mmCIF file with all atom_site columns, C-alpha atoms in Angstrom:
data_model
loop_
_atom_site.group_PDB
_atom_site.id
_atom_site.type_symbol
_atom_site.label_atom_id
_atom_site.label_alt_id
_atom_site.label_comp_id
_atom_site.label_asym_id
_atom_site.label_entity_id
_atom_site.label_seq_id
_atom_site.pdbx_PDB_ins_code
_atom_site.Cartn_x
_atom_site.Cartn_y
_atom_site.Cartn_z
_atom_site.occupancy
_atom_site.B_iso_or_equiv
_atom_site.pdbx_formal_charge
_atom_site.auth_seq_id
_atom_site.auth_comp_id
_atom_site.auth_asym_id
_atom_site.auth_atom_id
_atom_site.pdbx_PDB_model_num
ATOM 1   C CA . MET A 1 1   ? 31.956  -6.652  23.475  1.00 0.00 ? 8   MET A CA 1
ATOM 2   C CA . LEU A 1 2   ? 31.047  -5.939  19.854  1.00 0.00 ? 9   LEU A CA 1
ATOM 3   C CA . SER A 1 3   ? 27.348  -5.540  19.226  1.00 0.00 ? 10  SER A CA 1
ATOM 4   C CA . MET A 1 4   ? 26.047  -6.154  15.710  1.00 0.00 ? 11  MET A CA 1
ATOM 5   C CA . VAL A 1 5   ? 22.756  -4.812  14.450  1.00 0.00 ? 12  VAL A CA 1
ATOM 6   C CA . PHE A 1 6   ? 21.298  -6.309  11.320  1.00 0.00 ? 13  PHE A CA 1
ATOM 7   C CA . ALA A 1 7   ? 18.693  -4.597  9.222   1.00 0.00 ? 14  ALA A CA 1
ATOM 8   C CA . PRO A 1 8   ? 15.850  -6.914  8.236   1.00 0.00 ? 15  PRO A CA 1
ATOM 9   C CA . VAL A 1 9   ? 16.126  -8.261  4.721   1.00 0.00 ? 16  VAL A CA 1
ATOM 10  C CA . ILE A 1 10  ? 13.176  -7.331  2.532   1.00 0.00 ? 17  ILE A CA 1
ATOM 11  C CA . ASP A 1 11  ? 12.197  -10.048 0.104   1.00 0.00 ? 18  ASP A CA 1
ATOM 12  C CA . THR A 1 12  ? 11.431  -8.067  -3.023  1.00 0.00 ? 19  THR A CA 1
ATOM 13  C CA . SER A 1 13  ? 10.995  -11.038 -5.299  1.00 0.00 ? 20  SER A CA 1
ATOM 14  C CA . MET A 1 14  ? 7.665   -11.137 -7.029  1.00 0.00 ? 21  MET A CA 1
ATOM 15  C CA . PRO A 1 15  ? 6.886   -12.735 -10.359 1.00 0.00 ? 22  PRO A CA 1
ATOM 16  C CA . ASP A 1 16  ? 6.342   -10.584 -13.441 1.00 0.00 ? 23  ASP A CA 1
ATOM 17  C CA . THR A 1 17  ? 2.695   -11.571 -13.190 1.00 0.00 ? 24  THR A CA 1
ATOM 18  C CA . LEU A 1 18  ? 0.701   -12.594 -10.160 1.00 0.00 ? 25  LEU A CA 1
ATOM 19  C CA . LEU A 1 19  ? -2.148  -14.844 -11.248 1.00 0.00 ? 26  LEU A CA 1
ATOM 20  C CA . ILE A 1 20  ? -4.921  -15.473 -8.767  1.00 0.00 ? 27  ILE A CA 1
ATOM 21  C CA . ASP A 1 21  ? -7.972  -17.296 -10.093 1.00 0.00 ? 28  ASP A CA 1
ATOM 22  C CA . ASP A 1 22  ? -6.823  -16.421 -13.643 1.00 0.00 ? 29  ASP A CA 1
ATOM 23  C CA . VAL A 1 23  ? -6.668  -12.704 -12.771 1.00 0.00 ? 30  VAL A CA 1
ATOM 24  C CA . ASP A 1 24  ? -3.319  -10.994 -13.337 1.00 0.00 ? 31  ASP A CA 1
ATOM 25  C CA . VAL A 1 25  ? -3.223  -8.965  -10.117 1.00 0.00 ? 32  VAL A CA 1
ATOM 26  C CA . TRP A 1 26  ? -0.129  -7.001  -11.226 1.00 0.00 ? 33  TRP A CA 1
ATOM 27  C CA . LYS A 1 27  ? -1.923  -5.841  -14.384 1.00 0.00 ? 34  LYS A CA 1
ATOM 28  C CA . LEU A 1 28  ? -5.070  -5.126  -12.386 1.00 0.00 ? 35  LEU A CA 1
ATOM 29  C CA . ALA A 1 29  ? -3.040  -3.047  -9.912  1.00 0.00 ? 36  ALA A CA 1
ATOM 30  C CA . ASP A 1 30  ? -1.443  -1.100  -12.773 1.00 0.00 ? 37  ASP A CA 1
ATOM 31  C CA . ASP A 1 31  ? -4.820  -0.528  -14.465 1.00 0.00 ? 38  ASP A CA 1
ATOM 32  C CA . ILE A 1 32  ? -6.533  0.676   -11.288 1.00 0.00 ? 39  ILE A CA 1
ATOM 33  C CA . ALA A 1 33  ? -3.537  2.823   -10.349 1.00 0.00 ? 40  ALA A CA 1
ATOM 34  C CA . GLU A 1 34  ? -3.665  4.448   -13.791 1.00 0.00 ? 41  GLU A CA 1
ATOM 35  C CA . CYS A 1 35  ? -7.375  5.237   -13.339 1.00 0.00 ? 42  CYS A CA 1
ATOM 36  C CA . TYR A 1 36  ? -6.451  7.077   -10.143 1.00 0.00 ? 43  TYR A CA 1
ATOM 37  C CA . GLY A 1 37  ? -3.410  8.783   -11.659 1.00 0.00 ? 44  GLY A CA 1
ATOM 38  C CA . LEU A 1 38  ? -1.029  6.781   -9.471  1.00 0.00 ? 45  LEU A CA 1
ATOM 39  C CA . ASP A 1 39  ? 2.156   5.005   -10.466 1.00 0.00 ? 46  ASP A CA 1
ATOM 40  C CA . GLY A 1 40  ? 1.431   1.283   -10.741 1.00 0.00 ? 47  GLY A CA 1
ATOM 41  C CA . ALA A 1 41  ? 4.884   0.470   -9.361  1.00 0.00 ? 48  ALA A CA 1
ATOM 42  C CA . LEU A 1 42  ? 4.039   2.382   -6.172  1.00 0.00 ? 49  LEU A CA 1
ATOM 43  C CA . VAL A 1 43  ? 0.726   0.555   -5.762  1.00 0.00 ? 50  VAL A CA 1
ATOM 44  C CA . ARG A 1 44  ? 2.436   -2.806  -6.343  1.00 0.00 ? 51  ARG A CA 1
ATOM 45  C CA . ALA A 1 45  ? 5.119   -1.866  -3.777  1.00 0.00 ? 52  ALA A CA 1
ATOM 46  C CA . VAL A 1 46  ? 2.468   -1.005  -1.168  1.00 0.00 ? 53  VAL A CA 1
ATOM 47  C CA . MET A 1 47  ? 0.716   -4.278  -1.984  1.00 0.00 ? 54  MET A CA 1
ATOM 48  C CA . LYS A 1 48  ? 4.003   -6.198  -1.607  1.00 0.00 ? 55  LYS A CA 1
ATOM 49  C CA . ILE A 1 49  ? 4.761   -4.732  1.820   1.00 0.00 ? 56  ILE A CA 1
ATOM 50  C CA . GLU A 1 50  ? 1.155   -4.853  3.044   1.00 0.00 ? 57  GLU A CA 1
ATOM 51  C CA . SER A 1 51  ? 0.201   -8.397  2.035   1.00 0.00 ? 58  SER A CA 1
ATOM 52  C CA . ASN A 1 52  ? 3.028   -9.927  0.017   1.00 0.00 ? 59  ASN A CA 1
ATOM 53  C CA . GLY A 1 53  ? 0.462   -10.391 -2.744  1.00 0.00 ? 60  GLY A CA 1
ATOM 54  C CA . ASP A 1 54  ? -1.880  -12.506 -0.607  1.00 0.00 ? 61  ASP A CA 1
ATOM 55  C CA . ILE A 1 55  ? -5.479  -11.612 -1.445  1.00 0.00 ? 62  ILE A CA 1
ATOM 56  C CA . TYR A 1 56  ? -6.593  -13.343 1.761   1.00 0.00 ? 63  TYR A CA 1
ATOM 57  C CA . ALA A 1 57  ? -4.141  -11.548 4.035   1.00 0.00 ? 64  ALA A CA 1
ATOM 58  C CA . ARG A 1 58  ? -5.639  -10.668 7.415   1.00 0.00 ? 65  ARG A CA 1
ATOM 59  C CA . HIS A 1 59  ? -3.745  -8.587  9.980   1.00 0.00 ? 66  HIS A CA 1
ATOM 60  C CA . LYS A 1 60  ? -4.073  -10.286 13.357  1.00 0.00 ? 67  LYS A CA 1
ATOM 61  C CA . LEU A 1 61  ? -4.109  -7.079  15.412  1.00 0.00 ? 68  LEU A CA 1
ATOM 62  C CA . SER A 1 62  ? -5.756  -4.407  13.262  1.00 0.00 ? 69  SER A CA 1
ATOM 63  C CA . GLY A 1 63  ? -8.138  -6.609  11.299  1.00 0.00 ? 70  GLY A CA 1
ATOM 64  C CA . CYS A 1 64  ? -7.028  -5.074  7.989   1.00 0.00 ? 71  CYS A CA 1
ATOM 65  C CA . LEU A 1 65  ? -7.799  -7.281  5.000   1.00 0.00 ? 72  LEU A CA 1
ATOM 66  C CA . GLY A 1 66  ? -6.616  -8.188  1.526   1.00 0.00 ? 73  GLY A CA 1
ATOM 67  C CA . LEU A 1 67  ? -3.908  -7.040  -0.856  1.00 0.00 ? 74  LEU A CA 1
ATOM 68  C CA . MET A 1 68  ? -3.780  -3.428  0.312   1.00 0.00 ? 75  MET A CA 1
ATOM 69  C CA . GLN A 1 69  ? -4.776  -4.249  3.922   1.00 0.00 ? 76  GLN A CA 1
ATOM 70  C CA . ILE A 1 70  ? -8.008  -2.260  3.973   1.00 0.00 ? 77  ILE A CA 1
ATOM 71  C CA . PHE A 1 71  ? -9.505  -1.377  7.365   1.00 0.00 ? 78  PHE A CA 1
ATOM 72  C CA . PRO A 1 72  ? -13.114 -2.653  7.155   1.00 0.00 ? 79  PRO A CA 1
ATOM 73  C CA . LYS A 1 73  ? -14.447 -0.372  9.925   1.00 0.00 ? 80  LYS A CA 1
ATOM 74  C CA . TRP A 1 74  ? -13.960 2.600   7.584   1.00 0.00 ? 81  TRP A CA 1
ATOM 75  C CA . HIS A 1 75  ? -16.300 1.120   4.989   1.00 0.00 ? 82  HIS A CA 1
ATOM 76  C CA . GLY A 1 76  ? -19.415 0.180   6.917   1.00 0.00 ? 83  GLY A CA 1
ATOM 77  C CA . ASN A 1 77  ? -20.852 -3.235  7.555   1.00 0.00 ? 84  ASN A CA 1
ATOM 78  C CA . GLN A 1 78  ? -19.523 -5.051  4.511   1.00 0.00 ? 85  GLN A CA 1
ATOM 79  C CA . PRO A 1 79  ? -18.775 -8.759  4.674   1.00 0.00 ? 86  PRO A CA 1
ATOM 80  C CA . ASP A 1 80  ? -15.058 -9.596  4.844   1.00 0.00 ? 87  ASP A CA 1
ATOM 81  C CA . SER A 1 81  ? -15.319 -11.372 1.486   1.00 0.00 ? 88  SER A CA 1
ATOM 82  C CA . ILE A 1 82  ? -15.681 -7.962  -0.224  1.00 0.00 ? 89  ILE A CA 1
ATOM 83  C CA . TYR A 1 83  ? -12.140 -7.040  0.838   1.00 0.00 ? 90  TYR A CA 1
ATOM 84  C CA . PHE A 1 84  ? -10.711 -10.269 -0.547  1.00 0.00 ? 91  PHE A CA 1
ATOM 85  C CA . GLN A 1 85  ? -11.809 -9.335  -4.072  1.00 0.00 ? 92  GLN A CA 1
ATOM 86  C CA . PRO A 1 86  ? -8.650  -7.951  -5.702  1.00 0.00 ? 93  PRO A CA 1
ATOM 87  C CA . GLU A 1 87  ? -10.424 -5.261  -7.750  1.00 0.00 ? 94  GLU A CA 1
ATOM 88  C CA . THR A 1 88  ? -12.401 -3.917  -4.778  1.00 0.00 ? 95  THR A CA 1
ATOM 89  C CA . ASN A 1 89  ? -9.398  -4.012  -2.451  1.00 0.00 ? 96  ASN A CA 1
ATOM 90  C CA . LEU A 1 90  ? -7.096  -2.259  -4.945  1.00 0.00 ? 97  LEU A CA 1
ATOM 91  C CA . ASP A 1 91  ? -9.792  0.325   -5.707  1.00 0.00 ? 98  ASP A CA 1
ATOM 92  C CA . LEU A 1 92  ? -10.174 1.168   -2.012  1.00 0.00 ? 99  LEU A CA 1
ATOM 93  C CA . GLY A 1 93  ? -6.407  1.226   -1.433  1.00 0.00 ? 100 GLY A CA 1
ATOM 94  C CA . CYS A 1 94  ? -5.752  3.477   -4.445  1.00 0.00 ? 101 CYS A CA 1
ATOM 95  C CA . GLY A 1 95  ? -8.563  5.799   -3.424  1.00 0.00 ? 102 GLY A CA 1
ATOM 96  C CA . TYR A 1 96  ? -7.013  6.129   0.019   1.00 0.00 ? 103 TYR A CA 1
ATOM 97  C CA . LEU A 1 97  ? -3.561  6.828   -1.465  1.00 0.00 ? 104 LEU A CA 1
ATOM 98  C CA . VAL A 1 98  ? -4.998  9.599   -3.646  1.00 0.00 ? 105 VAL A CA 1
ATOM 99  C CA . TRP A 1 99  ? -6.759  11.115  -0.635  1.00 0.00 ? 106 TRP A CA 1
ATOM 100 C CA . LEU A 1 100 ? -3.469  11.036  1.285   1.00 0.00 ? 107 LEU A CA 1
ATOM 101 C CA . PHE A 1 101 ? -1.621  12.667  -1.638  1.00 0.00 ? 108 PHE A CA 1
ATOM 102 C CA . GLU A 1 102 ? -4.233  15.444  -1.552  1.00 0.00 ? 109 GLU A CA 1
ATOM 103 C CA . MET A 1 103 ? -3.593  15.837  2.179   1.00 0.00 ? 110 MET A CA 1
ATOM 104 C CA . PHE A 1 104 ? 0.222   15.709  1.826   1.00 0.00 ? 111 PHE A CA 1
ATOM 105 C CA . PRO A 1 105 ? 0.982   16.948  -1.713  1.00 0.00 ? 112 PRO A CA 1
ATOM 106 C CA . GLU A 1 106 ? 4.312   15.885  -3.169  1.00 0.00 ? 113 GLU A CA 1
ATOM 107 C CA . ASP A 1 107 ? 5.389   14.153  0.060   1.00 0.00 ? 114 ASP A CA 1
ATOM 108 C CA . THR A 1 108 ? 5.445   10.453  -0.795  1.00 0.00 ? 115 THR A CA 1
ATOM 109 C CA . MET A 1 109 ? 7.191   9.457   2.449   1.00 0.00 ? 116 MET A CA 1
ATOM 110 C CA . ARG A 1 110 ? 4.506   11.156  4.561   1.00 0.00 ? 117 ARG A CA 1
ATOM 111 C CA . VAL A 1 111 ? 1.769   9.617   2.373   1.00 0.00 ? 118 VAL A CA 1
ATOM 112 C CA . LEU A 1 112 ? 3.190   6.141   2.884   1.00 0.00 ? 119 LEU A CA 1
ATOM 113 C CA . THR A 1 113 ? 3.651   6.738   6.613   1.00 0.00 ? 120 THR A CA 1
ATOM 114 C CA . ALA A 1 114 ? 0.032   7.874   6.821   1.00 0.00 ? 121 ALA A CA 1
ATOM 115 C CA . TYR A 1 115 ? -1.094  4.796   4.861   1.00 0.00 ? 122 TYR A CA 1
ATOM 116 C CA . ASN A 1 116 ? 0.504   2.670   7.558   1.00 0.00 ? 123 ASN A CA 1
ATOM 117 C CA . TYR A 1 117 ? -0.064  4.719   10.728  1.00 0.00 ? 124 TYR A CA 1
ATOM 118 C CA . GLY A 1 118 ? -3.047  6.891   9.834   1.00 0.00 ? 125 GLY A CA 1
ATOM 119 C CA . GLN A 1 119 ? -3.093  10.509  8.748   1.00 0.00 ? 126 GLN A CA 1
ATOM 120 C CA . ASN A 1 120 ? -3.377  11.914  12.278  1.00 0.00 ? 127 ASN A CA 1
ATOM 121 C CA . HIS A 1 121 ? -0.756  9.773   14.000  1.00 0.00 ? 128 HIS A CA 1
ATOM 122 C CA . LYS A 1 122 ? 2.279   11.522  15.514  1.00 0.00 ? 129 LYS A CA 1
ATOM 123 C CA . GLN A 1 123 ? 4.585   9.473   13.252  1.00 0.00 ? 130 GLN A CA 1
ATOM 124 C CA . THR A 1 124 ? 2.834   11.022  10.237  1.00 0.00 ? 131 THR A CA 1
ATOM 125 C CA . ARG A 1 125 ? 2.276   14.576  11.460  1.00 0.00 ? 132 ARG A CA 1
ATOM 126 C CA . VAL A 1 126 ? 5.536   15.220  13.325  1.00 0.00 ? 133 VAL A CA 1
ATOM 127 C CA . ILE A 1 127 ? 8.155   12.842  11.985  1.00 0.00 ? 134 ILE A CA 1
ATOM 128 C CA . GLY A 1 128 ? 6.797   12.336  8.478   1.00 0.00 ? 135 GLY A CA 1
ATOM 129 C CA . THR A 1 129 ? 8.578   9.105   7.725   1.00 0.00 ? 136 THR A CA 1
ATOM 130 C CA . SER A 1 130 ? 8.747   5.548   8.986   1.00 0.00 ? 137 SER A CA 1
ATOM 131 C CA . ASP A 1 131 ? 10.515  2.258   8.459   1.00 0.00 ? 138 ASP A CA 1
ATOM 132 C CA . TYR A 1 132 ? 7.377   1.166   6.613   1.00 0.00 ? 139 TYR A CA 1
ATOM 133 C CA . ALA A 1 133 ? 7.678   4.059   4.137   1.00 0.00 ? 140 ALA A CA 1
ATOM 134 C CA . LYS A 1 134 ? 11.356  3.267   3.603   1.00 0.00 ? 141 LYS A CA 1
ATOM 135 C CA . LYS A 1 135 ? 10.534  -0.379  2.876   1.00 0.00 ? 142 LYS A CA 1
ATOM 136 C CA . VAL A 1 136 ? 7.850   0.575   0.365   1.00 0.00 ? 143 VAL A CA 1
ATOM 137 C CA . MET A 1 137 ? 10.196  3.036   -1.354  1.00 0.00 ? 144 MET A CA 1
ATOM 138 C CA . LYS A 1 138 ? 12.928  0.398   -1.600  1.00 0.00 ? 145 LYS A CA 1
ATOM 139 C CA . VAL A 1 139 ? 10.537  -2.003  -3.319  1.00 0.00 ? 146 VAL A CA 1
ATOM 140 C CA . TYR A 1 140 ? 9.073   0.835   -5.407  1.00 0.00 ? 147 TYR A CA 1
ATOM 141 C CA . LYS A 1 141 ? 12.490  1.641   -6.840  1.00 0.00 ? 148 LYS A CA 1
ATOM 142 C CA . LEU A 1 142 ? 13.052  -2.015  -7.684  1.00 0.00 ? 149 LEU A CA 1
ATOM 143 C CA . TYR A 1 143 ? 9.670   -2.245  -9.419  1.00 0.00 ? 150 TYR A CA 1
ATOM 144 C CA . GLY A 1 144 ? 10.497  0.620   -11.758 1.00 0.00 ? 151 GLY A CA 1
ATOM 145 C CA . GLN A 1 145 ? 9.542   3.895   -10.146 1.00 0.00 ? 152 GLN A CA 1
ATOM 146 C CA . ASN A 1 146 ? 8.414   6.519   -12.633 1.00 0.00 ? 153 ASN A CA 1
ATOM 147 C CA . SER A 1 147 ? 10.180  9.864   -12.482 1.00 0.00 ? 154 SER A CA 1
ATOM 148 C CA . SER A 1 148 ? 7.122   11.401  -10.873 1.00 0.00 ? 155 SER A CA 1
ATOM 149 C CA . ILE A 1 149 ? 3.916   10.284  -9.247  1.00 0.00 ? 156 ILE A CA 1
ATOM 150 C CA . ASP A 1 150 ? 0.857   11.781  -10.872 1.00 0.00 ? 157 ASP A CA 1
ATOM 151 C CA . ARG A 1 151 ? -2.146  12.293  -8.686  1.00 0.00 ? 158 ARG A CA 1
ATOM 152 C CA . CYS A 1 152 ? -5.763  12.071  -9.788  1.00 0.00 ? 159 CYS A CA 1
ATOM 153 C CA . SER A 1 153 ? -7.059  15.250  -11.290 1.00 0.00 ? 160 SER A CA 1
ATOM 154 C CA . GLU A 1 154 ? -10.645 16.290  -11.487 1.00 0.00 ? 161 GLU A CA 1
#
């Protein structure tokens, strides 16, 4: 008997602009990424895989919220509504990416795996890659990956 395995199809379609309450979230993501020294295409790719551009995204199991799926327990007793504000959510997500790049310099796959699993998870520390990281990188390339990812500098 022939067994067929199909890889999941990743919907990479996103409009050139993503307007939510008259805010261009793509431009906002690029602007915040630039402030952190990150490639806007990478931040938009993480946002695409994490929430599909839904500012009100809520993960049923982990409780992560918003565009970049921020874990509220790491940020004190803030109301959930804080994490549904695109600027706040992107700021927290970009800050976490920079911190991960400092922990795993020049290892984008490990950074993305850590963003998804956590920096101390076996998948991050031992294996260093994940299906999640591969999905983000696929979208990242489609969104116009820069030749290098600059990290924030002091």
